[in-house]
GROMACS .gro file of C-alpha atoms in nm:
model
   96
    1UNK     CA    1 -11.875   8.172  -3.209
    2UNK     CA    2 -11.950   8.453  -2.958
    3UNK     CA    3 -11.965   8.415  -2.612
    4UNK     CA    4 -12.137   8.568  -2.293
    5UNK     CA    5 -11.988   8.630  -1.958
    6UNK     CA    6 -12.130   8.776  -1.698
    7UNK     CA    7 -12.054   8.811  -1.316
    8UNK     CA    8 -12.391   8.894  -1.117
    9UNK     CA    9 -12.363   9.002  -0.717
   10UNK     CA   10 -12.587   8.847  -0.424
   11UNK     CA   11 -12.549   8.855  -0.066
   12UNK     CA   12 -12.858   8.531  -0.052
   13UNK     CA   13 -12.754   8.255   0.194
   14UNK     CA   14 -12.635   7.968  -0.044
   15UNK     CA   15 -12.921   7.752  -0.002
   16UNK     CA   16 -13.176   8.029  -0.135
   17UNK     CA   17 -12.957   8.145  -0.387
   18UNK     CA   18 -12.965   7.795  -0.561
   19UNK     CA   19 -13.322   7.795  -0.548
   20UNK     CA   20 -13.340   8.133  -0.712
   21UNK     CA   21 -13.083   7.994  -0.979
   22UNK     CA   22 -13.289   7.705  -1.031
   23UNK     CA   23 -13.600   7.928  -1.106
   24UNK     CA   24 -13.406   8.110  -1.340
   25UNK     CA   25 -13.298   7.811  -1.522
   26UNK     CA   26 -13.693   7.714  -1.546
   27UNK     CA   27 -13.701   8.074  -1.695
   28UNK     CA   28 -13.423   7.979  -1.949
   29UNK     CA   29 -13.584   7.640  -2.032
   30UNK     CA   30 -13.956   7.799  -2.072
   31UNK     CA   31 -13.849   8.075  -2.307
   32UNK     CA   32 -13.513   7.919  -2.492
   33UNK     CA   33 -13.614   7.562  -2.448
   34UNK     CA   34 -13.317   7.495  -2.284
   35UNK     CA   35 -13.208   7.137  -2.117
   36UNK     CA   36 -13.073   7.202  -1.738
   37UNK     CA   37 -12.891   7.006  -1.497
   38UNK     CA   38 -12.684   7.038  -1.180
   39UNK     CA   39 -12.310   6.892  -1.141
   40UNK     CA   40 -12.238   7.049  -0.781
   41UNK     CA   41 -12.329   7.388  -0.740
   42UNK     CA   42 -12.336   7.478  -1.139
   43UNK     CA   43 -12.575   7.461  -1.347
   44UNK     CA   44 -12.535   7.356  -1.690
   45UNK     CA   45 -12.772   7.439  -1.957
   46UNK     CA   46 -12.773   7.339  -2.352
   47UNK     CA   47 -12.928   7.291  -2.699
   48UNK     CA   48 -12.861   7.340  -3.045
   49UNK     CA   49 -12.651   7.648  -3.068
   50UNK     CA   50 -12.615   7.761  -2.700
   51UNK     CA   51 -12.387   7.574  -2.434
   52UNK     CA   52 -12.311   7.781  -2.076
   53UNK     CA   53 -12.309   7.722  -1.705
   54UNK     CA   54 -12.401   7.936  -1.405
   55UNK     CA   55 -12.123   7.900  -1.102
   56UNK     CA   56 -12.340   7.988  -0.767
   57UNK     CA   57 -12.057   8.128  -0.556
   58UNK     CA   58 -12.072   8.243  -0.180
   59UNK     CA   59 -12.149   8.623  -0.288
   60UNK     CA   60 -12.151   8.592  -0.643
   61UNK     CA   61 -12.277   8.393  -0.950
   62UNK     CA   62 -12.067   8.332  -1.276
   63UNK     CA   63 -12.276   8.276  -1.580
   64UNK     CA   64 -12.113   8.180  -1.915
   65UNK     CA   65 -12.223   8.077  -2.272
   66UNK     CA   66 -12.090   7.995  -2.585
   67UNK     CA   67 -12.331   8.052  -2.887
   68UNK     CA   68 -12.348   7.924  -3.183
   69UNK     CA   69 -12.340   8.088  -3.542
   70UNK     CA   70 -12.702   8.170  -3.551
   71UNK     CA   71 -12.745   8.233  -3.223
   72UNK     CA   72 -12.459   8.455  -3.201
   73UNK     CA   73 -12.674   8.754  -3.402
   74UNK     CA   74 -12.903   8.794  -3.059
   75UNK     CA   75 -12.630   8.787  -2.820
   76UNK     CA   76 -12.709   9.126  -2.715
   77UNK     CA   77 -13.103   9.055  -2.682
   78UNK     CA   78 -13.016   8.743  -2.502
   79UNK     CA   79 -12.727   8.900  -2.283
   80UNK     CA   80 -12.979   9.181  -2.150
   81UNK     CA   81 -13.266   8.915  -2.063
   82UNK     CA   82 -12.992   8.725  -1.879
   83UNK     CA   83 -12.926   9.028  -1.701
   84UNK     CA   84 -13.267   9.098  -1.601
   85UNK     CA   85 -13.359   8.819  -1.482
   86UNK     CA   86 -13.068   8.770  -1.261
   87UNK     CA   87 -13.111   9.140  -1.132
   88UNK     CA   88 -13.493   9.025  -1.058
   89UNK     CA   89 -13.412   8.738  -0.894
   90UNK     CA   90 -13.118   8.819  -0.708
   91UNK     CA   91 -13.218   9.170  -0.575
   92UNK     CA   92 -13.121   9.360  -0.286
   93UNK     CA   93 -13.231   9.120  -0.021
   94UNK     CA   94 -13.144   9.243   0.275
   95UNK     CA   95 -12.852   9.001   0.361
   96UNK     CA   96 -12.503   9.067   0.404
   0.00000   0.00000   0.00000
């Protein structure tokens, strides 16, 4: 099993910030087919071979996954496309 953690900066006021975490989660479910749900401010996503969370924090958010065999060969492909999004969604926005 191989696992992806990944601690991504914002300065968004909490309310927006879960809004921009809940459009990347549509992101995850459109491309991955991911399932998605909310228990407090983390959101939980899951399906065969991937199981991880993203933590919305006050400036920061904590995103963590454990994949499976299979998907454990594109944990670098995956990884960066976290990244990415997270840096597109959660750019410099002015607040501090």
């Amino acid at each position: 099993m191989s696992g992806i953690d990944i601690r991504h900066a914002h300065s968004l006021p909490i309310d927006q910030a879960r809004q921009a975490v809940e459009q990347v989660a549509q992101k995850l479910s459109e491309r991955f087919d991911v399932a998605c749900d909310w228990r407090g401010d983390t959101l939980h996503f899951s399906r065969s071979g991937v199981d991880g969370r993203i933590a919305l924090e006050p400036r920061q958010l904590h995103v963590t996954a454990t994949l499976g065999f299979l998907l454990s060969a594109l944990k670098g492909p995956i990884e960066a496309e976290i990244r990415r999004v997270l840096a597109e969604r959660f750019q410099d926005d002015g607040y501090a």
